[in-house]
mmCIF file of C-alpha atoms and ligand atoms in Angstrom:
data_model
loop_
_atom_site.group_PDB
_atom_site.id
_atom_site.type_symbol
_atom_site.label_atom_id
_atom_site.label_comp_id
_atom_site.label_asym_id
_atom_site.label_seq_id
_atom_site.Cartn_x
_atom_site.Cartn_y
_atom_site.Cartn_z
ATOM 1 C CA UNK A 1 77.703 65.472 -67.855
ATOM 2 C CA UNK A 2 79.093 62.303 -69.191
ATOM 3 C CA UNK A 3 78.437 60.444 -65.947
ATOM 4 C CA UNK A 4 74.761 61.623 -65.761
ATOM 5 C CA UNK A 5 74.200 60.412 -69.352
ATOM 6 C CA UNK A 6 75.689 57.120 -68.392
ATOM 7 C CA UNK A 7 73.445 57.036 -65.279
ATOM 8 C CA UNK A 8 70.456 57.950 -67.399
ATOM 9 C CA UNK A 9 71.242 55.131 -69.787
ATOM 10 C CA UNK A 10 71.727 52.638 -67.007
ATOM 11 C CA UNK A 11 68.472 53.658 -65.327
ATOM 12 C CA UNK A 12 66.665 53.480 -68.617
ATOM 13 C CA UNK A 13 68.060 50.077 -69.314
ATOM 14 C CA UNK A 14 67.100 48.859 -65.902
ATOM 15 C CA UNK A 15 63.624 50.330 -66.290
ATOM 16 C CA UNK A 16 63.186 48.784 -69.702
ATOM 17 C CA UNK A 17 64.407 45.439 -68.340
ATOM 18 C CA UNK A 18 61.958 45.686 -65.451
ATOM 19 C CA UNK A 19 59.094 46.555 -67.789
ATOM 20 C CA UNK A 20 60.004 43.638 -70.016
ATOM 21 C CA UNK A 21 60.168 41.372 -66.962
ATOM 22 C CA UNK A 22 56.739 42.504 -65.825
ATOM 23 C CA UNK A 23 55.264 42.122 -69.283
ATOM 24 C CA UNK A 24 56.753 38.636 -69.411
ATOM 25 C CA UNK A 25 55.333 37.856 -65.979
ATOM 26 C CA UNK A 26 51.870 39.113 -67.039
ATOM 27 C CA UNK A 27 52.066 37.126 -70.255
ATOM 28 C CA UNK A 28 53.091 34.084 -68.266
ATOM 29 C CA UNK A 29 50.193 34.587 -65.813
ATOM 30 C CA UNK A 30 47.693 35.170 -68.642
ATOM 31 C CA UNK A 31 48.985 32.055 -70.304
ATOM 32 C CA UNK A 32 48.617 30.080 -67.101
ATOM 33 C CA UNK A 33 45.077 31.372 -66.518
ATOM 34 C CA UNK A 34 44.205 30.423 -70.093
ATOM 35 C CA UNK A 35 45.612 26.940 -69.447
ATOM 36 C CA UNK A 36 43.623 26.608 -66.273
ATOM 37 C CA UNK A 37 40.493 27.865 -68.027
ATOM 38 C CA UNK A 38 40.973 25.234 -70.672
ATOM 39 C CA UNK A 39 41.531 22.609 -68.008
ATOM 40 C CA UNK A 40 38.372 23.813 -66.238
ATOM 41 C CA UNK A 41 36.361 23.578 -69.453
ATOM 42 C CA UNK A 42 37.641 20.054 -70.033
ATOM 43 C CA UNK A 43 36.790 19.082 -66.450
ATOM 44 C CA UNK A 44 33.317 20.639 -66.739
ATOM 45 C CA UNK A 45 32.745 18.710 -69.939
ATOM 46 C CA UNK A 46 33.931 15.502 -68.245
ATOM 47 C CA UNK A 47 31.583 16.198 -65.318
ATOM 48 C CA UNK A 48 28.703 16.655 -67.766
ATOM 49 C CA UNK A 49 29.536 13.382 -69.520
ATOM 50 C CA UNK A 50 29.788 11.570 -66.186
ATOM 51 C CA UNK A 51 26.493 13.104 -65.040
ATOM 52 C CA UNK A 52 24.811 11.899 -68.220
ATOM 53 C CA UNK A 53 26.376 8.470 -67.697
ATOM 54 C CA UNK A 54 25.199 8.410 -64.075
ATOM 55 C CA UNK A 55 21.669 9.373 -65.200
ATOM 56 C CA UNK A 56 21.748 6.590 -67.775
ATOM 57 C CA UNK A 57 23.004 4.086 -65.198
ATOM 58 C CA UNK A 58 20.326 5.170 -62.737
ATOM 59 C CA UNK A 59 17.654 4.654 -65.416
ATOM 60 C CA UNK A 60 19.205 1.270 -66.176
ATOM 61 C CA UNK A 61 19.132 0.350 -62.470
ATOM 62 C CA UNK A 62 15.458 1.329 -62.276
ATOM 63 C CA UNK A 63 14.699 -0.709 -65.382
ATOM 64 C CA UNK A 64 16.565 -3.712 -63.992
ATOM 65 C CA UNK A 65 14.736 -3.337 -60.665
ATOM 66 C CA UNK A 66 11.421 -3.292 -62.521
ATOM 67 C CA UNK A 67 12.442 -6.439 -64.447
ATOM 68 C CA UNK A 68 13.440 -8.070 -61.170
ATOM 69 C CA UNK A 69 10.054 -7.291 -59.628
ATOM 70 C CA UNK A 70 8.373 -8.651 -62.782
ATOM 71 C CA UNK A 71 10.460 -11.840 -62.567
ATOM 72 C CA UNK A 72 9.686 -12.211 -58.860
ATOM 73 C CA UNK A 73 5.994 -12.001 -59.732
ATOM 74 C CA UNK A 74 6.468 -14.589 -62.471
ATOM 75 C CA UNK A 75 8.315 -16.936 -60.082
ATOM 76 C CA UNK A 76 5.471 -16.581 -57.592
ATOM 77 C CA UNK A 77 2.976 -17.342 -60.417
ATOM 78 C CA UNK A 78 4.875 -20.447 -61.560
ATOM 79 C CA UNK A 79 5.220 -21.556 -57.952
ATOM 80 C CA UNK A 80 1.455 -21.304 -57.559
ATOM 81 C CA UNK A 81 0.951 -23.171 -60.846
ATOM 82 C CA UNK A 82 3.221 -25.986 -59.642
ATOM 83 C CA UNK A 83 1.295 -26.212 -56.393
ATOM 84 C CA UNK A 84 -1.936 -26.114 -58.386
ATOM 85 C CA UNK A 85 -0.683 -29.054 -60.440
ATOM 86 C CA UNK A 86 0.058 -30.977 -57.276
ATOM 87 C CA UNK A 87 -3.424 -30.129 -56.123
ATOM 88 C CA UNK A 88 -4.822 -31.483 -59.411
ATOM 89 C CA UNK A 89 -4.735 -34.801 -57.612
ATOM 90 C CA UNK A 90 -8.278 -35.802 -56.767
ATOM 91 C CA UNK A 91 -8.229 -34.068 -53.363
ATOM 92 C CA UNK A 92 -11.784 -34.907 -52.611
ATOM 93 C CA UNK A 93 -13.224 -38.075 -54.018
ATOM 94 C CA UNK A 94 -16.556 -39.171 -52.620
ATOM 95 C CA UNK A 95 -15.924 -42.884 -52.981
ATOM 96 C CA UNK A 96 -12.671 -42.856 -50.981
ATOM 97 C CA UNK A 97 -12.715 -42.637 -47.178
ATOM 98 C CA UNK A 98 -11.107 -39.553 -45.648
ATOM 99 C CA UNK A 99 -7.964 -39.919 -43.566
ATOM 100 C CA UNK A 100 -7.808 -37.692 -40.467
ATOM 101 C CA UNK A 101 -4.074 -37.442 -39.948
ATOM 102 C CA UNK A 102 -3.281 -36.180 -36.438
ATOM 103 C CA UNK A 103 0.141 -34.632 -35.912
ATOM 104 C CA UNK A 104 1.263 -33.365 -32.511
ATOM 105 C CA UNK A 105 4.166 -30.986 -32.948
ATOM 106 C CA UNK A 106 6.455 -29.040 -30.659
ATOM 107 C CA UNK A 107 9.034 -26.312 -31.157
ATOM 108 C CA UNK A 108 12.655 -27.409 -31.580
ATOM 109 C CA UNK A 109 15.486 -26.702 -34.031
ATOM 110 C CA UNK A 110 14.186 -29.182 -36.621
ATOM 111 C CA UNK A 111 10.432 -28.574 -36.249
ATOM 112 C CA UNK A 112 10.074 -26.458 -39.379
ATOM 113 C CA UNK A 113 12.251 -28.872 -41.373
ATOM 114 C CA UNK A 114 10.348 -31.948 -40.183
ATOM 115 C CA UNK A 115 6.934 -30.379 -40.808
ATOM 116 C CA UNK A 116 8.008 -29.110 -44.231
ATOM 117 C CA UNK A 117 9.090 -32.606 -45.246
ATOM 118 C CA UNK A 118 5.878 -34.124 -43.886
ATOM 119 C CA UNK A 119 3.751 -31.517 -45.679
ATOM 120 C CA UNK A 120 5.276 -32.502 -49.032
ATOM 121 C CA UNK A 121 4.568 -36.175 -48.338
ATOM 122 C CA UNK A 122 0.972 -35.479 -47.369
ATOM 123 C CA UNK A 123 0.360 -33.176 -50.339
ATOM 124 C CA UNK A 124 0.498 -36.305 -52.532
ATOM 125 C CA UNK A 125 -2.400 -37.891 -50.666
ATOM 126 C CA UNK A 126 -5.978 -37.299 -51.788
ATOM 127 C CA UNK A 127 -8.798 -37.210 -49.259
ATOM 128 C CA UNK A 128 -6.589 -36.388 -46.327
ATOM 129 C CA UNK A 129 -7.443 -33.882 -43.627
ATOM 130 C CA UNK A 130 -4.355 -32.850 -41.676
ATOM 131 C CA UNK A 131 -4.983 -32.012 -38.022
ATOM 132 C CA UNK A 132 -1.894 -30.339 -36.636
ATOM 133 C CA UNK A 133 -1.825 -29.664 -32.908
ATOM 134 C CA UNK A 134 0.959 -27.469 -31.633
ATOM 135 C CA UNK A 135 2.349 -28.009 -28.169
ATOM 136 C CA UNK A 136 2.203 -24.282 -27.429
ATOM 137 C CA UNK A 137 0.149 -21.531 -25.811
ATOM 138 C CA UNK A 138 -0.936 -20.188 -29.170
ATOM 139 C CA UNK A 139 -0.855 -21.028 -32.853
ATOM 140 C CA UNK A 140 2.360 -20.028 -34.602
ATOM 141 C CA UNK A 141 2.453 -18.383 -37.996
ATOM 142 C CA UNK A 142 5.295 -20.617 -39.145
ATOM 143 C CA UNK A 143 3.151 -23.760 -38.764
ATOM 144 C CA UNK A 144 0.168 -21.911 -40.272
ATOM 145 C CA UNK A 145 2.317 -21.038 -43.298
ATOM 146 C CA UNK A 146 3.377 -24.674 -43.792
ATOM 147 C CA UNK A 147 -0.279 -25.737 -43.619
ATOM 148 C CA UNK A 148 -1.281 -23.055 -46.102
ATOM 149 C CA UNK A 149 1.481 -23.980 -48.541
ATOM 150 C CA UNK A 150 0.512 -27.675 -48.316
ATOM 151 C CA UNK A 151 -2.896 -26.747 -49.799
ATOM 152 C CA UNK A 152 -4.325 -29.655 -47.833
ATOM 153 C CA UNK A 153 -7.647 -29.510 -46.050
ATOM 154 C CA UNK A 154 -6.432 -28.911 -42.515
ATOM 155 C CA UNK A 155 -7.206 -27.922 -38.951
ATOM 156 C CA UNK A 156 -4.667 -26.014 -36.899
ATOM 157 C CA UNK A 157 -4.960 -26.346 -33.117
ATOM 158 C CA UNK A 158 -2.796 -25.851 -30.068
ATOM 159 C CA UNK A 159 -2.714 -27.578 -26.682
ATOM 160 C CA UNK A 160 0.167 -27.081 -24.320
ATOM 161 C CA UNK A 161 1.666 -30.012 -22.428
ATOM 162 C CA UNK A 162 1.472 -29.209 -18.664
ATOM 163 C CA UNK A 163 4.896 -28.050 -17.502
ATOM 164 C CA UNK A 164 5.301 -30.936 -15.030
ATOM 165 C CA UNK A 165 4.880 -33.368 -17.933
ATOM 166 C CA UNK A 166 7.029 -31.441 -20.367
ATOM 167 C CA UNK A 167 10.494 -32.686 -21.169
ATOM 168 C CA UNK A 168 13.436 -30.325 -20.772
ATOM 169 C CA UNK A 169 15.849 -29.862 -23.665
ATOM 170 C CA UNK A 170 18.470 -31.951 -21.857
ATOM 171 C CA UNK A 171 16.121 -34.801 -20.856
ATOM 172 C CA UNK A 172 16.738 -38.150 -22.491
ATOM 173 C CA UNK A 173 14.222 -38.753 -25.253
ATOM 174 C CA UNK A 174 12.107 -41.381 -23.586
ATOM 175 C CA UNK A 175 11.345 -40.280 -20.029
ATOM 176 C CA UNK A 176 7.849 -38.802 -20.489
ATOM 177 C CA UNK A 177 4.955 -39.512 -22.816
ATOM 178 C CA UNK A 178 4.785 -37.119 -25.731
ATOM 179 C CA UNK A 179 1.831 -35.811 -27.699
ATOM 180 C CA UNK A 180 -0.796 -36.756 -25.070
ATOM 181 C CA UNK A 181 -2.460 -33.362 -24.735
ATOM 182 C CA UNK A 182 -2.215 -32.685 -28.475
ATOM 183 C CA UNK A 183 -3.700 -35.997 -29.650
ATOM 184 C CA UNK A 184 -6.544 -35.528 -27.163
ATOM 185 C CA UNK A 185 -7.230 -32.033 -28.515
ATOM 186 C CA UNK A 186 -7.503 -33.531 -31.999
ATOM 187 C CA UNK A 187 -9.792 -36.330 -30.793
ATOM 188 C CA UNK A 188 -12.061 -33.761 -29.120
ATOM 189 C CA UNK A 189 -12.098 -31.715 -32.327
ATOM 190 C CA UNK A 190 -13.145 -34.843 -34.241
ATOM 191 C CA UNK A 191 -15.889 -35.574 -31.723
ATOM 192 C CA UNK A 192 -17.194 -32.014 -31.947
ATOM 193 C CA UNK A 193 -16.799 -31.393 -35.647
ATOM 194 C CA UNK A 194 -17.328 -34.765 -37.256
ATOM 195 C CA UNK A 195 -20.286 -36.116 -35.325
ATOM 196 C CA UNK A 196 -22.536 -37.759 -37.872
ATOM 197 C CA UNK A 197 -19.685 -38.543 -40.254
ATOM 198 C CA UNK A 198 -20.184 -42.128 -41.366
ATOM 199 C CA UNK A 199 -16.796 -43.032 -42.747
ATOM 200 C CA UNK A 200 -13.167 -42.095 -42.432
ATOM 201 C CA UNK A 201 -10.086 -43.229 -40.632
ATOM 202 C CA UNK A 202 -8.029 -41.663 -37.857
ATOM 203 C CA UNK A 203 -4.254 -41.999 -37.763
ATOM 204 C CA UNK A 204 -1.636 -40.572 -35.416
ATOM 205 C CA UNK A 205 1.209 -39.394 -37.626
ATOM 206 C CA UNK A 206 4.152 -37.883 -35.768
ATOM 207 C CA UNK A 207 5.997 -35.063 -37.466
ATOM 208 C CA UNK A 208 9.347 -36.847 -37.756
ATOM 209 C CA UNK A 209 8.316 -40.274 -39.071
ATOM 210 C CA UNK A 210 8.697 -41.404 -42.679
ATOM 211 C CA UNK A 211 5.630 -42.420 -44.658
ATOM 212 C CA UNK A 212 5.478 -44.428 -47.883
ATOM 213 C CA UNK A 213 2.451 -43.225 -49.845
ATOM 214 C CA UNK A 214 1.155 -46.795 -49.854
ATOM 215 C CA UNK A 215 0.460 -46.620 -46.097
ATOM 216 C CA UNK A 216 -2.394 -44.206 -46.827
ATOM 217 C CA UNK A 217 -4.100 -46.656 -49.163
ATOM 218 C CA UNK A 218 -3.767 -49.354 -46.482
ATOM 219 C CA UNK A 219 -5.426 -47.050 -43.941
ATOM 220 C CA UNK A 220 -8.443 -46.537 -46.159
ATOM 221 C CA UNK A 221 -9.147 -50.286 -45.972
ATOM 222 C CA UNK A 222 -9.730 -50.094 -42.202
ATOM 223 C CA UNK A 223 -13.165 -51.225 -41.020
ATOM 224 C CA UNK A 224 -12.500 -51.263 -37.321
ATOM 225 C CA UNK A 225 -8.800 -50.907 -36.517
ATOM 226 C CA UNK A 226 -5.953 -51.705 -38.897
ATOM 227 C CA UNK A 227 -2.428 -52.675 -37.916
ATOM 228 C CA UNK A 228 0.840 -53.040 -39.863
ATOM 229 C CA UNK A 229 4.585 -53.308 -39.396
ATOM 230 C CA UNK A 230 6.645 -50.248 -38.435
ATOM 231 C CA UNK A 231 10.305 -49.918 -39.364
ATOM 232 C CA UNK A 232 13.156 -48.956 -37.014
ATOM 233 C CA UNK A 233 11.354 -48.945 -33.683
ATOM 234 C CA UNK A 234 11.498 -50.531 -30.234
ATOM 235 C CA UNK A 235 15.118 -51.531 -30.676
ATOM 236 C CA UNK A 236 14.297 -53.530 -33.818
ATOM 237 C CA UNK A 237 14.441 -53.083 -37.554
ATOM 238 C CA UNK A 238 10.728 -53.859 -37.717
ATOM 239 C CA UNK A 239 8.013 -54.335 -35.135
ATOM 240 C CA UNK A 240 5.132 -56.331 -36.517
ATOM 241 C CA UNK A 241 2.124 -58.435 -35.659
ATOM 242 C CA UNK A 242 2.829 -62.142 -36.195
ATOM 243 C CA UNK A 243 0.104 -63.802 -38.248
ATOM 244 C CA UNK A 244 -1.243 -67.322 -38.415
ATOM 245 C CA UNK A 245 -1.684 -68.960 -41.802
ATOM 246 C CA UNK A 246 -5.326 -67.912 -41.786
ATOM 247 C CA UNK A 247 -4.203 -64.280 -41.451
ATOM 248 C CA UNK A 248 -5.270 -63.709 -37.825
ATOM 249 C CA UNK A 249 -2.913 -62.093 -35.320
ATOM 250 C CA UNK A 250 -1.180 -64.660 -33.088
ATOM 251 C CA UNK A 251 1.261 -62.336 -31.349
ATOM 252 C CA UNK A 252 3.654 -59.446 -31.832
ATOM 253 C CA UNK A 253 7.397 -59.724 -32.321
ATOM 254 C CA UNK A 254 8.211 -56.786 -30.010
ATOM 255 C CA UNK A 255 11.108 -57.132 -27.583
ATOM 256 C CA UNK A 256 10.345 -54.022 -25.493
ATOM 257 C CA UNK A 257 7.614 -54.753 -22.935
ATOM 258 C CA UNK A 258 6.155 -57.576 -25.062
ATOM 259 C CA UNK A 259 3.497 -58.250 -22.439
ATOM 260 C CA UNK A 260 1.585 -55.105 -23.263
ATOM 261 C CA UNK A 261 -1.890 -55.832 -24.715
ATOM 262 C CA UNK A 262 -0.713 -54.112 -27.921
ATOM 263 C CA UNK A 263 3.086 -53.937 -27.957
ATOM 264 C CA UNK A 264 3.063 -51.612 -30.971
ATOM 265 C CA UNK A 265 3.973 -48.010 -31.818
ATOM 266 C CA UNK A 266 1.542 -45.162 -32.419
ATOM 267 C CA UNK A 267 2.457 -45.349 -36.123
ATOM 268 C CA UNK A 268 1.364 -48.982 -36.371
ATOM 269 C CA UNK A 269 -2.401 -48.552 -36.401
ATOM 270 C CA UNK A 270 -5.382 -46.542 -37.644
ATOM 271 C CA UNK A 271 -8.963 -46.687 -36.433
ATOM 272 C CA UNK A 272 -12.306 -45.984 -37.984
ATOM 273 C CA UNK A 273 -13.589 -42.490 -37.182
ATOM 274 C CA UNK A 274 -16.923 -43.955 -36.107
ATOM 275 C CA UNK A 275 -15.129 -45.755 -33.248
ATOM 276 C CA UNK A 276 -13.729 -42.434 -32.055
ATOM 277 C CA UNK A 277 -17.196 -40.882 -32.230
ATOM 278 C CA UNK A 278 -18.814 -43.736 -30.321
ATOM 279 C CA UNK A 279 -16.120 -43.828 -27.587
ATOM 280 C CA UNK A 280 -15.708 -40.232 -26.421
ATOM 281 C CA UNK A 281 -13.825 -41.394 -23.332
ATOM 282 C CA UNK A 282 -11.104 -43.127 -25.264
ATOM 283 C CA UNK A 283 -8.362 -40.558 -24.751
ATOM 284 C CA UNK A 284 -4.660 -40.554 -23.971
ATOM 285 C CA UNK A 285 -3.482 -40.019 -20.431
ATOM 286 C CA UNK A 286 -0.347 -39.177 -18.445
ATOM 287 C CA UNK A 287 -1.463 -41.733 -15.859
ATOM 288 C CA UNK A 288 -0.702 -44.901 -17.802
ATOM 289 C CA UNK A 289 2.559 -46.839 -17.405
ATOM 290 C CA UNK A 290 5.331 -46.003 -19.830
ATOM 291 C CA UNK A 291 4.705 -47.601 -23.208
ATOM 292 C CA UNK A 292 1.020 -48.202 -22.559
ATOM 293 C CA UNK A 293 -0.439 -45.214 -24.463
ATOM 294 C CA UNK A 294 -1.276 -47.268 -27.547
ATOM 295 C CA UNK A 295 -2.570 -50.282 -25.594
ATOM 296 C CA UNK A 296 -4.808 -48.269 -23.260
ATOM 297 C CA UNK A 297 -6.255 -46.228 -26.094
ATOM 298 C CA UNK A 298 -7.006 -49.270 -28.272
ATOM 299 C CA UNK A 299 -8.522 -51.175 -25.337
ATOM 300 C CA UNK A 300 -10.719 -48.193 -24.497
ATOM 301 C CA UNK A 301 -11.982 -48.300 -28.075
ATOM 302 C CA UNK A 302 -12.957 -51.944 -27.601
ATOM 303 C CA UNK A 303 -10.215 -53.280 -29.855
ATOM 304 C CA UNK A 304 -8.697 -56.694 -29.263
ATOM 305 C CA UNK A 305 -6.316 -58.842 -31.250
ATOM 306 C CA UNK A 306 -9.207 -60.625 -32.902
ATOM 307 C CA UNK A 307 -11.052 -57.614 -34.243
ATOM 308 C CA UNK A 308 -7.871 -55.889 -35.418
ATOM 309 C CA UNK A 309 -7.206 -56.065 -39.151
ATOM 310 C CA UNK A 310 -3.625 -56.857 -40.243
ATOM 311 C CA UNK A 311 -2.818 -54.837 -43.378
ATOM 312 C CA UNK A 312 0.184 -54.068 -45.632
ATOM 313 C CA UNK A 313 -0.068 -57.347 -47.531
ATOM 314 C CA UNK A 314 -0.643 -59.433 -44.406
ATOM 315 C CA UNK A 315 2.043 -57.519 -42.560
ATOM 316 C CA UNK A 316 4.733 -58.423 -45.069
ATOM 317 C CA UNK A 317 5.478 -54.841 -46.100
ATOM 318 C CA UNK A 318 6.879 -51.839 -44.239
ATOM 319 C CA UNK A 319 5.279 -48.560 -45.293
ATOM 320 C CA UNK A 320 6.081 -46.439 -42.259
ATOM 321 C CA UNK A 321 9.286 -45.902 -40.295
ATOM 322 C CA UNK A 322 9.658 -44.464 -36.827
ATOM 323 C CA UNK A 323 12.519 -42.225 -37.913
ATOM 324 C CA UNK A 324 13.791 -39.553 -35.555
ATOM 325 C CA UNK A 325 15.525 -36.377 -36.511
ATOM 326 C CA UNK A 326 18.789 -36.185 -34.646
ATOM 327 C CA UNK A 327 18.869 -33.485 -32.007
ATOM 328 C CA UNK A 328 21.299 -30.976 -33.519
ATOM 329 C CA UNK A 329 24.573 -30.383 -31.724
ATOM 330 C CA UNK A 330 24.346 -26.781 -30.593
ATOM 331 C CA UNK A 331 26.547 -24.463 -28.596
ATOM 332 C CA UNK A 332 25.404 -23.439 -25.097
ATOM 333 C CA UNK A 333 24.435 -20.015 -26.410
ATOM 334 C CA UNK A 334 22.317 -21.520 -29.201
ATOM 335 C CA UNK A 335 20.556 -23.871 -26.756
ATOM 336 C CA UNK A 336 19.746 -20.866 -24.590
ATOM 337 C CA UNK A 337 18.276 -18.974 -27.554
ATOM 338 C CA UNK A 338 16.268 -22.062 -28.498
ATOM 339 C CA UNK A 339 14.906 -22.560 -24.974
ATOM 340 C CA UNK A 340 13.983 -18.912 -24.587
ATOM 341 C CA UNK A 341 12.890 -18.692 -28.225
ATOM 342 C CA UNK A 342 14.510 -15.252 -28.551
ATOM 343 C CA UNK A 343 17.671 -13.597 -29.769
ATOM 344 C CA UNK A 344 17.732 -15.054 -33.273
ATOM 345 C CA UNK A 345 18.846 -12.991 -36.246
ATOM 346 C CA UNK A 346 16.552 -12.688 -39.260
ATOM 347 C CA UNK A 347 17.970 -15.656 -41.147
ATOM 348 C CA UNK A 348 18.000 -17.891 -38.071
ATOM 349 C CA UNK A 349 14.374 -16.929 -37.423
ATOM 350 C CA UNK A 350 13.494 -17.996 -40.953
ATOM 351 C CA UNK A 351 15.380 -21.279 -40.593
ATOM 352 C CA UNK A 352 13.633 -22.177 -37.360
ATOM 353 C CA UNK A 353 10.192 -20.727 -38.063
ATOM 354 C CA UNK A 354 10.292 -18.120 -35.311
ATOM 355 C CA UNK A 355 8.796 -14.631 -35.612
ATOM 356 C CA UNK A 356 11.531 -12.009 -36.141
HETATM 357 N N1 LIG B 401 5.728 -33.766 -29.237
HETATM 358 C C1 LIG B 401 4.984 -32.759 -28.661
HETATM 359 N N2 LIG B 401 5.431 -32.211 -27.483
HETATM 360 C C2 LIG B 401 6.590 -32.622 -26.871
HETATM 361 C C3 LIG B 401 7.326 -33.652 -27.481
HETATM 362 C C4 LIG B 401 6.868 -34.207 -28.658
HETATM 363 O O1 LIG B 401 3.956 -32.354 -29.192
HETATM 364 O O2 LIG B 401 6.944 -32.071 -25.814
HETATM 365 C C5 LIG B 401 5.263 -34.336 -30.521
HETATM 366 C C6 LIG B 401 6.367 -34.485 -31.553
HETATM 367 O O3 LIG B 401 6.483 -33.296 -32.336
HETATM 368 C C7 LIG B 401 5.950 -35.696 -32.344
HETATM 369 C C8 LIG B 401 5.202 -36.526 -31.305
HETATM 370 O O4 LIG B 401 4.831 -35.650 -30.243
HETATM 371 O O5 LIG B 401 5.098 -35.399 -33.419
HETATM 372 C C9 LIG B 401 6.074 -37.644 -30.740
HETATM 373 O O6 LIG B 401 7.240 -37.088 -30.186
HETATM 374 P P1 LIG B 401 8.688 -37.594 -30.600
HETATM 375 O O7 LIG B 401 8.802 -37.696 -32.069
HETATM 376 O O8 LIG B 401 9.680 -36.768 -29.877
HETATM 377 O O9 LIG B 401 8.629 -39.040 -29.939
HETATM 378 P P2 LIG B 401 9.338 -40.395 -30.345
HETATM 379 O O10 LIG B 401 9.978 -40.244 -31.681
HETATM 380 O O11 LIG B 401 10.309 -40.608 -29.265
HETATM 381 O O12 LIG B 401 8.250 -41.386 -30.352
HETATM 382 MN MN1 LIG B 402 9.394 -39.229 -33.294
#
């Protein structure tokens, strides 16, 4: 009797303890769930705030992008205005003879750079028509773009040098004549398009030479054929006609093949357009001895030392230099890309003026 009461008591106690334990466990779990719920609510609120922030940032990005586009447009506008100001120069002035500036040009690493520099020189010259003849099978858009940006009156032609006359990348610079086919294409264009033109002057301006703006004003004085000194050419600082006191040409100071009829560089002379029109057979040729391109051409036009006009203050000033852009040192792989004209990345294509 006593023992069963004791048992009952013990069982009861254990039961009560168990119930209390369970209740405590439930309370603990409820508490934990409540904590998690709270945490969840806080996280949800944070997510909402972040979402709002992200929306705001996205709107801001869009706004900034719109501003950027607007600014790009403005830059383009100002760029055009600047070019318009340059073109405020009297581009066409009836009383000034036109200069037909013939530039043969061929693809190489520095072609775009050289032509860009030349285009900015020429854009300062009024009454100049730039005839650019590419040594290629077709016109390239890179050269077309330079011509367009120059805002100069221009003609864009192409004439490929025959492959047996074309120099390889590794050839020394002076083995074959350059620009023959291209200058002839320009001369034929002049004969076809300018027949009947009564005044103007034709000049062969290579793409890598350096031109003082004063050379253009000298050219305009040409009646027949004008001649002047050229800097850094033929192994000399200056090649020049040597004049007598009365201003006539006695000789030339050239040291390279001085016996040529005209031992001068292509950059040293300009001729009246009417001479070109009246001598359609005066063209350049691959069949003349090395160094005789200038002499043969001038002789075919009927020029001699007596009817040539020394200019640039009686040949005492140098307004043009036969500068040459150094052939860039390139790795074998780069040379291969350049020769094949393929394999460039986008930026390289832009640098070299090659379609990407
Ligand atoms: N040229 C060309 N094809 C060629 C090599 C040259 O049309 O294969 C052009 C060249 O771009 C330049 C002119 O002919 O305007 C004279 O060439 P270069 O400047 O190389 O000759 P150099 O300086 O030796 O007189
Ligand atoms: Mn050159």
